[in-house]
Amino acid sequence: MSYLGIGVSPGNVPVHHGSNNLKVVDKRVRIAELILRCLICGLAVVGAVLIATDSQVKVIFTIKKEAKFTDMKVLVFLVIANALAAAYSLIQVIRCILSMIRGSVLFNKPLAWAIFSGDQLMAYLILAAVAAALQSAVISKLGQPELQWMKVCNLYGKFCNQVGEGIASSVIVSLSMILLSGISAFSLFRLYGNNGGKSNAR
């Protein structure tokens, strides 16, 4: 027999099915969150390393010219954004692991707001960096005839290819951050439901 989500066992011991369901959902959400944060951390490191270590020397009329990521400010911005995303994700991975070990359910609204705000900030940051890098990459690859900008990648093919790999990793990071922001939003706003509000009030 059940009434308002509370069942009664043969021993007349109340069993709160709503609480059990919440724990199941919370466990699945935390597993998905942990996987995404590990993915973001790994790919952000890969993207930052690929771009930061990229260089190519080209001899033009007996003059050696080295192409480095520091020559393009958008690539510097992307490396910094990836480094921040990796560091932030590592901290959150540790938090997720500790939470899963303790088996605690997130009912702390201030903490949920902090995680949600942090995820939103990192998502916007990495998206802005990726968008700027993609625009510069297209110009470097195709040039801009109207402004007489040459196709830089025709001269520095290896450099452009490795940068492209770093940008590709960053694109996956940005998409994962968007998905992660949705998860953190779900974790936050479910606390304002009836069950979350009652549990948080205890």
PDB file of C-alpha atoms in Angstrom:
ATOM      1  CA  MET A   1       0.000   0.000   0.000  1.00  0.00           C
ATOM      2  CA  SER A   2       1.305   3.449  -0.826  1.00  0.00           C
ATOM      3  CA  TYR A   3       0.137   6.986  -0.329  1.00  0.00           C
ATOM      4  CA  LEU A   4       1.912  10.154  -1.453  1.00  0.00           C
ATOM      5  CA  GLY A   5       5.006   8.186  -2.452  1.00  0.00           C
ATOM      6  CA  ILE A   6       5.317   6.466   0.942  1.00  0.00           C
ATOM      7  CA  GLY A   7       4.940   2.686   1.101  1.00  0.00           C
ATOM      8  CA  VAL A   8       4.281   0.592   4.196  1.00  0.00           C
ATOM      9  CA  SER A   9       6.168  -2.649   4.610  1.00  0.00           C
ATOM     10  CA  PRO A  10       4.673  -5.729   6.359  1.00  0.00           C
ATOM     11  CA  GLY A  11       6.528  -4.639   9.494  1.00  0.00           C
ATOM     12  CA  ASN A  12       4.771  -1.225   9.416  1.00  0.00           C
ATOM     13  CA  VAL A  13       8.099   0.500   8.652  1.00  0.00           C
ATOM     14  CA  PRO A  14       7.672   3.514   6.341  1.00  0.00           C
ATOM     15  CA  VAL A  15       9.631   3.233   3.071  1.00  0.00           C
ATOM     16  CA  HIS A  16      10.191   6.495   1.192  1.00  0.00           C
ATOM     17  CA  HIS A  17      10.166   5.500  -2.499  1.00  0.00           C
ATOM     18  CA  GLY A  18      10.681   9.118  -3.599  1.00  0.00           C
ATOM     19  CA  SER A  19      13.979   9.283  -1.741  1.00  0.00           C
ATOM     20  CA  ASN A  20      15.162   6.006  -3.316  1.00  0.00           C
ATOM     21  CA  ASN A  21      14.235   7.213  -6.795  1.00  0.00           C
ATOM     22  CA  LEU A  22      16.092  10.458  -6.188  1.00  0.00           C
ATOM     23  CA  LYS A  23      19.225   8.551  -5.205  1.00  0.00           C
ATOM     24  CA  VAL A  24      19.046   6.417  -8.362  1.00  0.00           C
ATOM     25  CA  VAL A  25      18.680   9.475 -10.562  1.00  0.00           C
ATOM     26  CA  ASP A  26      21.443  11.253  -8.662  1.00  0.00           C
ATOM     27  CA  LYS A  27      23.802   8.299  -9.137  1.00  0.00           C
ATOM     28  CA  ARG A  28      23.223   8.232 -12.892  1.00  0.00           C
ATOM     29  CA  VAL A  29      23.667  11.993 -13.156  1.00  0.00           C
ATOM     30  CA  ARG A  30      26.903  11.881 -11.183  1.00  0.00           C
ATOM     31  CA  ILE A  31      28.302   9.068 -13.355  1.00  0.00           C
ATOM     32  CA  ALA A  32      27.478  11.003 -16.531  1.00  0.00           C
ATOM     33  CA  GLU A  33      28.953  14.157 -15.004  1.00  0.00           C
ATOM     34  CA  LEU A  34      32.148  12.357 -14.003  1.00  0.00           C
ATOM     35  CA  ILE A  35      32.614  10.889 -17.488  1.00  0.00           C
ATOM     36  CA  LEU A  36      32.098  14.274 -19.144  1.00  0.00           C
ATOM     37  CA  ARG A  37      34.450  16.064 -16.777  1.00  0.00           C
ATOM     38  CA  CYS A  38      37.181  13.456 -17.338  1.00  0.00           C
ATOM     39  CA  LEU A  39      36.685  13.777 -21.099  1.00  0.00           C
ATOM     40  CA  ILE A  40      36.879  17.568 -20.920  1.00  0.00           C
ATOM     41  CA  CYS A  41      39.977  17.479 -18.735  1.00  0.00           C
ATOM     42  CA  GLY A  42      41.811  15.061 -21.051  1.00  0.00           C
ATOM     43  CA  LEU A  43      40.879  16.727 -24.346  1.00  0.00           C
ATOM     44  CA  ALA A  44      41.562  20.217 -22.993  1.00  0.00           C
ATOM     45  CA  VAL A  45      45.087  19.130 -22.047  1.00  0.00           C
ATOM     46  CA  VAL A  46      45.556  17.535 -25.473  1.00  0.00           C
ATOM     47  CA  GLY A  47      44.315  20.658 -27.249  1.00  0.00           C
ATOM     48  CA  ALA A  48      46.527  22.981 -25.198  1.00  0.00           C
ATOM     49  CA  VAL A  49      49.629  20.806 -25.678  1.00  0.00           C
ATOM     50  CA  LEU A  50      49.086  20.379 -29.434  1.00  0.00           C
ATOM     51  CA  ILE A  51      48.839  24.118 -29.993  1.00  0.00           C
ATOM     52  CA  ALA A  52      51.453  25.265 -27.461  1.00  0.00           C
ATOM     53  CA  THR A  53      54.138  22.875 -28.741  1.00  0.00           C
ATOM     54  CA  ASP A  54      53.444  23.545 -32.411  1.00  0.00           C
ATOM     55  CA  SER A  55      56.069  25.320 -34.501  1.00  0.00           C
ATOM     56  CA  GLN A  56      57.496  25.232 -38.003  1.00  0.00           C
ATOM     57  CA  VAL A  57      60.532  26.915 -39.526  1.00  0.00           C
ATOM     58  CA  LYS A  58      60.327  28.093 -43.104  1.00  0.00           C
ATOM     59  CA  VAL A  59      63.166  29.581 -45.150  1.00  0.00           C
ATOM     60  CA  ILE A  60      61.978  32.473 -47.288  1.00  0.00           C
ATOM     61  CA  PHE A  61      64.648  34.121 -49.438  1.00  0.00           C
ATOM     62  CA  THR A  62      67.419  32.849 -47.123  1.00  0.00           C
ATOM     63  CA  ILE A  63      65.552  34.262 -44.137  1.00  0.00           C
ATOM     64  CA  LYS A  64      64.351  31.782 -41.523  1.00  0.00           C
ATOM     65  CA  LYS A  65      60.885  32.451 -40.227  1.00  0.00           C
ATOM     66  CA  GLU A  66      59.447  30.354 -37.397  1.00  0.00           C
ATOM     67  CA  ALA A  67      55.704  30.064 -36.982  1.00  0.00           C
ATOM     68  CA  LYS A  68      54.596  29.692 -33.340  1.00  0.00           C
ATOM     69  CA  PHE A  69      51.258  29.803 -31.598  1.00  0.00           C
ATOM     70  CA  THR A  70      52.279  33.061 -29.926  1.00  0.00           C
ATOM     71  CA  ASP A  71      52.194  34.745 -33.344  1.00  0.00           C
ATOM     72  CA  MET A  72      48.385  34.563 -33.223  1.00  0.00           C
ATOM     73  CA  LYS A  73      46.708  36.010 -30.154  1.00  0.00           C
ATOM     74  CA  VAL A  74      43.601  33.863 -30.671  1.00  0.00           C
ATOM     75  CA  LEU A  75      45.735  30.724 -30.293  1.00  0.00           C
ATOM     76  CA  VAL A  76      47.207  32.093 -27.068  1.00  0.00           C
ATOM     77  CA  PHE A  77      43.657  32.718 -25.871  1.00  0.00           C
ATOM     78  CA  LEU A  78      42.659  29.176 -26.847  1.00  0.00           C
ATOM     79  CA  VAL A  79      45.616  27.628 -25.008  1.00  0.00           C
ATOM     80  CA  ILE A  80      44.776  29.622 -21.864  1.00  0.00           C
ATOM     81  CA  ALA A  81      41.090  28.685 -22.137  1.00  0.00           C
ATOM     82  CA  ASN A  82      41.969  24.991 -22.523  1.00  0.00           C
ATOM     83  CA  ALA A  83      44.340  25.152 -19.554  1.00  0.00           C
ATOM     84  CA  LEU A  84      41.668  26.774 -17.380  1.00  0.00           C
ATOM     85  CA  ALA A  85      39.072  24.232 -18.525  1.00  0.00           C
ATOM     86  CA  ALA A  86      41.427  21.350 -17.727  1.00  0.00           C
ATOM     87  CA  ALA A  87      42.283  22.702 -14.257  1.00  0.00           C
ATOM     88  CA  TYR A  88      38.645  23.442 -13.446  1.00  0.00           C
ATOM     89  CA  SER A  89      37.538  20.010 -14.657  1.00  0.00           C
ATOM     90  CA  LEU A  90      40.226  18.275 -12.608  1.00  0.00           C
ATOM     91  CA  ILE A  91      38.964  19.982  -9.460  1.00  0.00           C
ATOM     92  CA  GLN A  92      35.401  18.986 -10.296  1.00  0.00           C
ATOM     93  CA  VAL A  93      36.472  15.392 -11.025  1.00  0.00           C
ATOM     94  CA  ILE A  94      37.960  15.167  -7.538  1.00  0.00           C
ATOM     95  CA  ARG A  95      34.737  16.580  -6.086  1.00  0.00           C
ATOM     96  CA  CYS A  96      32.632  14.057  -8.029  1.00  0.00           C
ATOM     97  CA  ILE A  97      34.776  11.118  -6.902  1.00  0.00           C
ATOM     98  CA  LEU A  98      34.638  12.189  -3.249  1.00  0.00           C
ATOM     99  CA  SER A  99      30.878  12.649  -3.500  1.00  0.00           C
ATOM    100  CA  MET A 100      30.431   9.164  -5.005  1.00  0.00           C
ATOM    101  CA  ILE A 101      32.650   7.583  -2.343  1.00  0.00           C
ATOM    102  CA  ARG A 102      30.674   9.221   0.439  1.00  0.00           C
ATOM    103  CA  GLY A 103      27.409   8.353  -1.268  1.00  0.00           C
ATOM    104  CA  SER A 104      25.963  11.775  -0.497  1.00  0.00           C
ATOM    105  CA  VAL A 105      23.184  13.384  -2.507  1.00  0.00           C
ATOM    106  CA  LEU A 106      23.650  17.020  -3.496  1.00  0.00           C
ATOM    107  CA  PHE A 107      21.132  19.033  -1.466  1.00  0.00           C
ATOM    108  CA  ASN A 108      23.327  22.074  -0.856  1.00  0.00           C
ATOM    109  CA  LYS A 109      21.870  24.915  -2.938  1.00  0.00           C
ATOM    110  CA  PRO A 110      24.838  27.315  -2.577  1.00  0.00           C
ATOM    111  CA  LEU A 111      27.213  24.580  -3.757  1.00  0.00           C
ATOM    112  CA  ALA A 112      24.878  23.695  -6.623  1.00  0.00           C
ATOM    113  CA  TRP A 113      24.748  27.360  -7.656  1.00  0.00           C
ATOM    114  CA  ALA A 114      28.554  27.593  -7.503  1.00  0.00           C
ATOM    115  CA  ILE A 115      28.958  24.501  -9.725  1.00  0.00           C
ATOM    116  CA  PHE A 116      26.301  25.731 -12.155  1.00  0.00           C
ATOM    117  CA  SER A 117      27.897  29.195 -12.385  1.00  0.00           C
ATOM    118  CA  GLY A 118      31.372  27.731 -12.848  1.00  0.00           C
ATOM    119  CA  ASP A 119      30.199  25.411 -15.617  1.00  0.00           C
ATOM    120  CA  GLN A 120      28.412  28.266 -17.370  1.00  0.00           C
ATOM    121  CA  LEU A 121      31.483  30.494 -17.153  1.00  0.00           C
ATOM    122  CA  MET A 122      33.807  27.806 -18.513  1.00  0.00           C
ATOM    123  CA  ALA A 123      31.361  26.954 -21.309  1.00  0.00           C
ATOM    124  CA  TYR A 124      31.185  30.580 -22.465  1.00  0.00           C
ATOM    125  CA  LEU A 125      34.960  30.967 -22.165  1.00  0.00           C
ATOM    126  CA  ILE A 126      35.854  27.912 -24.225  1.00  0.00           C
ATOM    127  CA  LEU A 127      33.127  28.664 -26.779  1.00  0.00           C
ATOM    128  CA  ALA A 128      34.466  32.190 -27.292  1.00  0.00           C
ATOM    129  CA  ALA A 129      38.028  30.899 -27.674  1.00  0.00           C
ATOM    130  CA  VAL A 130      37.006  28.176 -30.132  1.00  0.00           C
ATOM    131  CA  ALA A 131      34.898  30.571 -32.216  1.00  0.00           C
ATOM    132  CA  ALA A 132      37.774  33.063 -32.481  1.00  0.00           C
ATOM    133  CA  ALA A 133      40.277  30.314 -33.331  1.00  0.00           C
ATOM    134  CA  LEU A 134      37.996  28.823 -35.985  1.00  0.00           C
ATOM    135  CA  GLN A 135      37.588  32.206 -37.672  1.00  0.00           C
ATOM    136  CA  SER A 136      41.347  32.746 -37.768  1.00  0.00           C
ATOM    137  CA  ALA A 137      41.887  29.178 -38.995  1.00  0.00           C
ATOM    138  CA  VAL A 138      39.510  29.695 -41.911  1.00  0.00           C
ATOM    139  CA  ILE A 139      41.282  32.905 -42.917  1.00  0.00           C
ATOM    140  CA  SER A 140      44.683  31.211 -42.612  1.00  0.00           C
ATOM    141  CA  LYS A 141      43.481  28.318 -44.758  1.00  0.00           C
ATOM    142  CA  LEU A 142      41.514  30.197 -47.423  1.00  0.00           C
ATOM    143  CA  GLY A 143      42.997  33.682 -47.172  1.00  0.00           C
ATOM    144  CA  GLN A 144      41.070  36.901 -47.720  1.00  0.00           C
ATOM    145  CA  PRO A 145      41.533  38.104 -51.337  1.00  0.00           C
ATOM    146  CA  GLU A 146      39.523  41.287 -50.746  1.00  0.00           C
ATOM    147  CA  LEU A 147      42.054  42.411 -48.146  1.00  0.00           C
ATOM    148  CA  GLN A 148      45.025  40.790 -49.939  1.00  0.00           C
ATOM    149  CA  TRP A 149      45.584  38.381 -47.052  1.00  0.00           C
ATOM    150  CA  MET A 150      47.537  35.372 -48.261  1.00  0.00           C
ATOM    151  CA  LYS A 151      46.866  31.722 -47.480  1.00  0.00           C
ATOM    152  CA  VAL A 152      49.297  31.206 -44.609  1.00  0.00           C
ATOM    153  CA  CYS A 153      48.713  27.465 -44.509  1.00  0.00           C
ATOM    154  CA  ASN A 154      50.240  27.144 -47.977  1.00  0.00           C
ATOM    155  CA  LEU A 155      53.555  28.109 -46.395  1.00  0.00           C
ATOM    156  CA  TYR A 156      53.182  26.467 -42.994  1.00  0.00           C
ATOM    157  CA  GLY A 157      51.283  23.278 -43.718  1.00  0.00           C
ATOM    158  CA  LYS A 158      52.577  21.250 -40.761  1.00  0.00           C
ATOM    159  CA  PHE A 159      51.918  24.100 -38.360  1.00  0.00           C
ATOM    160  CA  CYS A 160      48.340  24.509 -39.592  1.00  0.00           C
ATOM    161  CA  ASN A 161      47.622  20.783 -39.439  1.00  0.00           C
ATOM    162  CA  GLN A 162      48.689  20.482 -35.812  1.00  0.00           C
ATOM    163  CA  VAL A 163      46.787  23.626 -34.876  1.00  0.00           C
ATOM    164  CA  GLY A 164      43.756  22.129 -36.601  1.00  0.00           C
ATOM    165  CA  GLU A 165      44.045  19.021 -34.434  1.00  0.00           C
ATOM    166  CA  GLY A 166      44.217  21.201 -31.326  1.00  0.00           C
ATOM    167  CA  ILE A 167      41.161  23.177 -32.419  1.00  0.00           C
ATOM    168  CA  ALA A 168      39.277  19.936 -33.131  1.00  0.00           C
ATOM    169  CA  SER A 169      39.958  18.783 -29.555  1.00  0.00           C
ATOM    170  CA  SER A 170      38.797  22.156 -28.300  1.00  0.00           C
ATOM    171  CA  VAL A 171      35.556  21.901 -30.278  1.00  0.00           C
ATOM    172  CA  ILE A 172      34.773  18.601 -28.546  1.00  0.00           C
ATOM    173  CA  VAL A 173      35.613  20.238 -25.220  1.00  0.00           C
ATOM    174  CA  SER A 174      33.205  23.102 -25.930  1.00  0.00           C
ATOM    175  CA  LEU A 175      30.384  20.751 -26.929  1.00  0.00           C
ATOM    176  CA  SER A 176      30.980  18.653 -23.812  1.00  0.00           C
ATOM    177  CA  MET A 177      30.915  21.800 -21.677  1.00  0.00           C
ATOM    178  CA  ILE A 178      27.529  22.728 -23.149  1.00  0.00           C
ATOM    179  CA  LEU A 179      26.166  19.286 -22.286  1.00  0.00           C
ATOM    180  CA  LEU A 180      27.722  19.478 -18.837  1.00  0.00           C
ATOM    181  CA  SER A 181      26.100  22.866 -18.250  1.00  0.00           C
ATOM    182  CA  GLY A 182      22.744  21.215 -18.903  1.00  0.00           C
ATOM    183  CA  ILE A 183      23.511  18.530 -16.330  1.00  0.00           C
ATOM    184  CA  SER A 184      24.563  21.059 -13.697  1.00  0.00           C
ATOM    185  CA  ALA A 185      21.415  23.080 -14.443  1.00  0.00           C
ATOM    186  CA  PHE A 186      19.327  19.938 -13.887  1.00  0.00           C
ATOM    187  CA  SER A 187      21.155  19.201 -10.626  1.00  0.00           C
ATOM    188  CA  LEU A 188      20.514  22.747  -9.442  1.00  0.00           C
ATOM    189  CA  PHE A 189      16.900  23.336 -10.396  1.00  0.00           C
ATOM    190  CA  ARG A 190      15.660  19.945  -9.230  1.00  0.00           C
ATOM    191  CA  LEU A 191      16.458  21.171  -5.714  1.00  0.00           C
ATOM    192  CA  TYR A 192      13.631  23.659  -6.110  1.00  0.00           C
ATOM    193  CA  GLY A 193      11.056  20.917  -6.774  1.00  0.00           C
ATOM    194  CA  ASN A 194       8.732  19.599  -4.114  1.00  0.00           C
ATOM    195  CA  ASN A 195      10.912  16.662  -3.113  1.00  0.00           C
ATOM    196  CA  GLY A 196      14.103  18.712  -3.261  1.00  0.00           C
ATOM    197  CA  GLY A 197      12.610  21.517  -1.251  1.00  0.00           C
ATOM    198  CA  LYS A 198      11.317  19.190   1.470  1.00  0.00           C
ATOM    199  CA  SER A 199      14.588  17.313   1.716  1.00  0.00           C
ATOM    200  CA  ASN A 200      16.613  20.514   1.792  1.00  0.00           C
ATOM    201  CA  ALA A 201      14.427  21.911   4.544  1.00  0.00           C
ATOM    202  CA  ARG A 202      15.215  19.016   6.856  1.00  0.00           C
TER     203      ARG A 202
END
